[in-house]
Amino acid sequence: MVAIQHKPLPLKKIVLPVAGLGTRFLPATKAIPKEMLPVLDRPLIQYAVEEAIEAGIEDVILVTGRNKQVMEDHFDHAYELESILRERGKEGALEQARSMLREEGRISYVRQMRPRGLGHAVWCARNMTCGEPFAVALPDDLIKGKPGCLKQMVEAYNELGGNIVATMNVEREDTSKYGVITPGAANGKAIEVKGLVEKPNPEDAPSTQAVVGRYILQPEVMELLAAREIGAGGEIQLTDAMDKMIGKQPFHALEFEGQRFDCGSKIGWLMANITMAKDDPTLAKHLDRCILD
Ligand code: UTP
């Protein structure tokens, strides 16, 4: 393992790329961003922001695109709604409506003008990350964990520094859906990363440790993304830029503890709803009946 000699710079910023087209969820995502699909009572984007705050990351940068303005409204006052709820004495609902109001300036927005891939979306935030290390979370990857996945990663980062990706073990037949690591030496839950490849065929995959949508990255990744090299699927891939940093900086994978749901797919979103509902006693009793029927 490549050990760091000095304390890593604190992690204060997170980039949330939310400019994708969400084609797997059409027609629901024709006018509504995928990240606003609710799991129970909260939109996906809210889970991601809450996970970042739990990890001590205060500054949130959303990379948005066409039809995504509603996310700005979600993190802003809704004066008319708030005043009606106040008049009617609906304190609980008022609290919910105000629950995502952050200090002004903590959430910023930058626009990816064309959906050219995840790597390009992250690069669009280069002037807002200010040359500091930053986290990235894909809100459609909902991760249920205690503590949350980002908090687990920040703890590992404080020890190891450098770059960290969250991984999970997948079936070999599924490697073509993910970025996959070439693993090196293990240190507890962290594994040194020797290489990264996007969406390999099962027979070519270097392992079954797949990268999920949580990253801690050093600012140099922005310089590599600036080359705008086209990768798998004709898109500018974050995986390709990360792969170029391996060997030059510490790079680890953390097999996180928790459950991950790909809420960009119908089955993942459904499983997330069912799993979260099972944890809520007011819903769980109805759930059993409805699923068994
Ligand atoms: P996906 O691979 O899930 O793509 O993106 P998508 O377009 O959102 O959805 P499908 O596959 O068409 O259904 C992973 C993450 O990267 C963001 C997405 O918003 C999502 O959070 N993304 C992807 C961008 O911000 N810009 C892009 O150009 C591509």
Coordinates of C-alpha atoms and ligand atoms in Angstrom, one line a residue:
M1 CA 0.0 0.0 0.0
V2 CA 1.2 3.5 -0.8
A3 CA 1.2 5.3 2.6
I4 CA 0.9 9.0 2.9
Q5 CA 3.4 11.0 4.8
H6 CA 1.3 14.0 5.8
K7 CA -2.3 14.7 6.8
P8 CA -4.6 14.8 3.7
L9 CA -6.2 18.1 2.9
P10 CA -9.7 18.3 4.4
L11 CA -12.5 17.3 2.1
K12 CA -15.1 20.1 1.9
K13 CA -16.7 19.9 -1.5
I14 CA -18.9 17.4 -3.3
V15 CA -19.8 17.3 -6.9
L16 CA -23.2 15.8 -7.8
P17 CA -23.5 15.1 -11.5
V18 CA -27.2 15.3 -12.4
A19 CA -27.2 16.1 -16.0
G20 CA -27.8 12.6 -17.5
L21 CA -30.7 11.9 -19.7
G22 CA -32.2 9.1 -17.6
T23 CA -33.3 7.2 -20.6
R24 CA -33.9 4.0 -18.6
F25 CA -36.7 5.7 -16.8
L26 CA -38.6 7.2 -19.7
P27 CA -41.3 8.5 -19.9
A28 CA -41.2 9.4 -16.2
T29 CA -37.9 11.3 -16.8
K30 CA -39.2 13.2 -19.8
A31 CA -40.0 16.4 -17.8
I32 CA -38.8 15.4 -14.3
P33 CA -35.2 14.8 -13.6
K34 CA -34.3 11.2 -12.6
E35 CA -32.8 12.6 -9.4
M36 CA -36.2 14.0 -8.4
L37 CA -37.8 10.5 -8.4
P38 CA -38.8 9.8 -4.8
V39 CA -37.9 6.9 -2.7
L40 CA -40.7 7.0 -0.2
D41 CA -41.1 10.6 0.6
R42 CA -37.7 12.1 -0.5
P43 CA -36.2 12.7 -3.9
L44 CA -33.0 10.9 -4.7
I45 CA -31.0 14.1 -4.7
Q46 CA -32.0 14.7 -1.1
Y47 CA -30.5 11.4 0.0
A48 CA -27.2 12.3 -1.6
V49 CA -27.0 15.7 0.0
E50 CA -27.9 14.3 3.4
E51 CA -25.2 11.6 3.0
A52 CA -22.7 14.3 2.2
I53 CA -23.7 16.4 5.2
E54 CA -23.4 13.3 7.5
A55 CA -19.8 12.9 6.2
G56 CA -19.0 16.5 7.1
I57 CA -19.0 17.8 3.5
E58 CA -20.6 21.2 3.5
D59 CA -20.3 22.6 0.0
V60 CA -22.4 20.9 -2.7
I61 CA -22.0 21.5 -6.4
L62 CA -24.7 20.2 -8.7
V63 CA -23.8 19.7 -12.3
T64 CA -27.2 20.2 -14.0
G65 CA -28.5 20.1 -17.5
R66 CA -31.7 20.6 -19.5
N67 CA -34.9 20.3 -17.4
K68 CA -33.1 20.2 -14.1
Q69 CA -34.2 23.6 -12.6
V70 CA -36.7 21.9 -10.3
M71 CA -33.7 20.8 -8.2
E72 CA -32.8 24.4 -7.5
D73 CA -36.3 24.9 -6.3
H74 CA -36.1 21.8 -4.0
F75 CA -33.2 23.4 -2.1
D76 CA -34.9 26.9 -1.9
H77 CA -37.7 28.5 0.0
A78 CA -41.2 27.8 -1.2
Y79 CA -42.7 30.9 0.3
E80 CA -46.3 30.4 -0.8
L81 CA -46.4 26.8 0.4
E82 CA -44.6 27.7 3.7
S83 CA -47.0 30.6 4.4
I84 CA -50.1 28.4 3.8
L85 CA -48.8 25.6 6.0
R86 CA -48.0 28.2 8.7
E87 CA -51.5 29.7 8.5
R88 CA -53.0 26.2 8.8
G89 CA -50.8 25.3 11.8
K90 CA -49.3 22.3 9.9
E91 CA -46.0 22.5 11.7
G92 CA -44.9 19.0 10.8
A93 CA -45.4 19.6 7.1
L94 CA -43.8 23.0 7.4
E95 CA -40.7 21.5 8.9
Q96 CA -40.5 18.9 6.1
A97 CA -40.9 21.7 3.5
R98 CA -38.0 23.6 5.1
S99 CA -35.8 20.6 5.9
M100 CA -33.4 21.0 2.9
L101 CA -32.7 24.7 3.3
R102 CA -29.0 25.1 3.6
E103 CA -27.0 28.2 4.4
E104 CA -27.0 30.5 1.3
G105 CA -23.9 29.8 -0.9
R106 CA -23.5 26.2 0.2
I107 CA -25.2 24.8 -2.8
S108 CA -24.1 25.9 -6.2
Y109 CA -25.0 24.9 -9.8
V110 CA -23.1 24.6 -13.0
R111 CA -24.5 23.5 -16.3
Q112 CA -23.3 20.7 -18.5
M113 CA -24.6 22.0 -21.8
R114 CA -24.5 18.6 -23.5
P115 CA -24.6 15.1 -21.8
R116 CA -21.1 14.0 -22.9
G117 CA -20.5 11.6 -20.1
L118 CA -19.8 11.4 -16.4
G119 CA -16.1 12.5 -16.8
H120 CA -17.3 15.6 -18.7
A121 CA -19.9 16.4 -16.1
V122 CA -17.3 16.3 -13.3
W123 CA -14.9 18.5 -15.4
C124 CA -17.7 21.1 -15.8
A125 CA -17.3 21.7 -12.0
R126 CA -13.5 22.4 -12.3
N127 CA -13.8 26.1 -11.4
M128 CA -15.9 25.4 -8.4
T129 CA -13.7 22.8 -6.8
C130 CA -11.0 25.4 -6.5
G131 CA -8.1 23.1 -6.9
E132 CA -9.1 21.1 -3.8
P133 CA -9.7 17.4 -3.3
F134 CA -13.4 16.7 -3.7
A135 CA -16.0 13.9 -3.4
V136 CA -18.4 12.9 -6.2
A137 CA -21.7 11.1 -5.6
L138 CA -24.1 9.9 -8.3
P139 CA -27.5 10.4 -6.7
D140 CA -29.2 7.6 -8.6
D141 CA -26.9 5.2 -6.7
L142 CA -28.8 5.2 -3.5
I143 CA -26.7 3.7 -0.7
K144 CA -28.3 2.6 2.6
G145 CA -25.6 2.4 5.2
K146 CA -24.9 3.2 8.9
P147 CA -22.8 5.2 8.8
G148 CA -23.4 6.4 5.2
C149 CA -21.0 5.3 2.4
L150 CA -19.4 8.8 2.1
K151 CA -18.7 8.9 5.9
Q152 CA -17.0 5.5 5.6
M153 CA -15.0 6.8 2.7
V154 CA -14.0 10.1 4.5
E155 CA -12.8 8.0 7.4
A156 CA -10.6 6.0 5.1
Y157 CA -9.4 9.1 3.3
N158 CA -8.3 10.7 6.5
E159 CA -6.1 7.7 7.0
L160 CA -4.9 7.0 3.5
G161 CA -5.3 10.3 1.6
G162 CA -5.2 10.3 -2.2
N163 CA -8.1 8.9 -4.2
I164 CA -10.8 6.5 -3.0
V165 CA -13.6 4.7 -4.9
A166 CA -16.4 2.8 -3.3
T167 CA -16.7 -0.7 -4.5
M168 CA -18.9 -3.8 -4.1
N169 CA -18.5 -7.4 -5.3
V170 CA -20.7 -8.2 -8.3
E171 CA -21.5 -11.4 -10.3
R172 CA -18.9 -11.9 -13.0
E173 CA -21.7 -11.8 -15.6
D174 CA -22.5 -8.2 -14.5
T175 CA -19.0 -6.6 -14.9
S176 CA -20.0 -5.0 -18.2
K177 CA -22.3 -2.7 -16.3
Y178 CA -19.6 -1.1 -14.1
G179 CA -16.1 0.2 -13.8
V180 CA -14.0 -2.6 -12.4
I181 CA -10.7 -2.5 -10.5
T182 CA -7.5 -4.4 -10.8
P183 CA -6.9 -5.1 -7.1
G184 CA -3.6 -4.9 -5.3
A185 CA -2.7 -5.5 -1.7
A186 CA -5.6 -5.3 0.9
N187 CA -5.5 -3.3 4.1
G188 CA -8.6 -4.0 6.1
K189 CA -11.5 -3.0 3.9
A190 CA -9.3 -0.8 1.7
I191 CA -7.7 -2.4 -1.4
E192 CA -4.9 -0.8 -3.3
V193 CA -6.1 -0.1 -6.9
K194 CA -3.6 -1.1 -9.6
G195 CA -5.9 -0.4 -12.6
L196 CA -9.4 0.6 -13.6
V197 CA -11.4 -0.4 -16.6
E198 CA -14.9 0.8 -17.7
K199 CA -17.5 -1.9 -18.5
P200 CA -15.3 -4.9 -19.3
N201 CA -16.7 -8.0 -20.7
P202 CA -16.9 -10.8 -18.0
E203 CA -14.1 -12.7 -19.6
D204 CA -11.8 -9.7 -19.6
A205 CA -12.7 -8.2 -16.2
P206 CA -9.7 -8.0 -13.9
S207 CA -11.8 -8.7 -10.9
T208 CA -15.4 -8.6 -9.7
Q209 CA -14.9 -5.5 -7.5
A210 CA -17.1 -2.9 -9.2
V211 CA -17.0 0.8 -8.6
V212 CA -20.3 2.3 -7.5
G213 CA -21.2 6.0 -7.6
R214 CA -19.1 7.4 -4.8
Y215 CA -15.5 8.8 -5.3
I216 CA -13.0 10.9 -3.4
L217 CA -10.6 12.5 -6.0
Q218 CA -7.6 14.7 -6.0
P219 CA -7.7 17.9 -8.1
E220 CA -5.3 16.6 -10.7
V221 CA -8.2 14.5 -12.2
M222 CA -9.5 17.8 -13.6
E223 CA -6.4 18.2 -15.7
L224 CA -6.7 14.7 -17.1
L225 CA -10.4 15.2 -17.8
A226 CA -9.5 18.4 -19.7
A227 CA -8.2 16.2 -22.5
R228 CA -11.8 15.1 -23.1
E229 CA -10.8 11.7 -24.4
I230 CA -13.7 9.7 -25.6
G231 CA -14.1 6.3 -23.9
A232 CA -16.6 3.4 -23.6
G233 CA -20.0 4.1 -25.1
G234 CA -18.6 7.2 -26.9
E235 CA -18.7 9.2 -23.7
I236 CA -16.0 11.0 -21.7
Q237 CA -15.4 8.5 -18.9
L238 CA -14.4 9.4 -15.3
T239 CA -12.9 5.9 -15.1
D240 CA -10.3 6.6 -17.8
A241 CA -9.1 9.8 -16.1
M242 CA -8.9 8.0 -12.7
D243 CA -7.0 5.1 -14.3
K244 CA -4.2 7.6 -15.4
M245 CA -3.7 8.7 -11.8
I246 CA -2.9 5.2 -10.6
G247 CA 0.7 4.8 -9.7
K248 CA 1.2 8.6 -9.4
Q249 CA -1.0 9.1 -6.3
P250 CA -2.4 6.8 -3.6
F251 CA -5.5 5.1 -5.0
H252 CA -7.7 2.8 -3.0
A253 CA -11.0 1.0 -3.2
L254 CA -13.2 0.8 -0.2
E255 CA -15.7 -2.1 -0.1
F256 CA -18.3 -0.1 1.7
E257 CA -20.8 -1.6 4.3
G258 CA -24.3 -1.1 3.2
Q259 CA -26.8 -1.8 0.5
R260 CA -26.7 -0.1 -2.9
F261 CA -29.6 0.4 -5.2
D262 CA -29.3 1.5 -8.8
C263 CA -32.3 3.8 -8.8
G264 CA -31.7 4.7 -12.4
S265 CA -33.2 1.3 -13.2
K266 CA -36.8 0.4 -12.5
I267 CA -35.9 -2.7 -10.5
G268 CA -33.3 -0.9 -8.4
W269 CA -35.7 1.9 -7.6
L270 CA -38.5 -0.6 -6.7
M271 CA -36.1 -2.5 -4.4
A272 CA -35.0 0.7 -2.7
N273 CA -38.6 1.7 -2.0
I274 CA -39.5 -1.8 -0.7
T275 CA -36.4 -2.0 1.5
M276 CA -36.9 1.5 2.9
A277 CA -40.6 0.8 3.5
K278 CA -39.7 -2.4 5.5
D279 CA -37.7 -0.2 7.9
D280 CA -40.7 2.0 8.5
P281 CA -43.2 0.4 10.9
T282 CA -46.1 2.5 9.6
L283 CA -45.5 1.2 6.1
A284 CA -44.1 -2.3 6.7
K285 CA -47.5 -3.7 7.9
H286 CA -49.1 -2.7 4.7
L287 CA -46.2 -3.8 2.6
D288 CA -46.4 -7.5 3.6
R289 CA -50.1 -7.6 2.6
C290 CA -49.5 -5.8 -0.8
I291 CA -46.6 -8.0 -1.8
L292 CA -48.2 -11.3 -0.8
D293 CA -51.5 -10.4 -2.7
Ligands
UTP1 P1 -26.0 7.2 -16.1 O1 -25.0 6.3 -16.7 O2 -27.0 6.6 -15.2 O3 -26.7 7.9 -17.4 O4 -25.3 8.4 -15.4 P2 -28.1 8.7 -17.4 O5 -28.1 9.4 -18.7 O6 -28.3 9.5 -16.2 O7 -29.2 7.6 -17.4 P3 -29.6 6.4 -18.5 O8 -28.5 5.4 -18.5 O9 -29.8 7.1 -19.8 O10 -30.9 5.9 -17.9 C1 -24.7 8.3 -14.2 C2 -24.6 9.6 -13.5 O11 -23.9 10.5 -14.3 C3 -24.7 11.7 -14.6 C4 -26.1 11.2 -14.4 O12 -27.0 12.3 -14.1 C5 -26.0 10.2 -13.3 O13 -26.0 10.9 -12.0 N1 -24.3 12.1 -15.9 C6 -24.2 11.2 -16.9 C7 -24.2 13.5 -16.2 O14 -24.3 14.3 -15.3 N2 -23.8 13.9 -17.4 C8 -23.6 13.0 -18.4 O15 -23.3 13.4 -19.5 C9 -23.8 11.6 -18.2

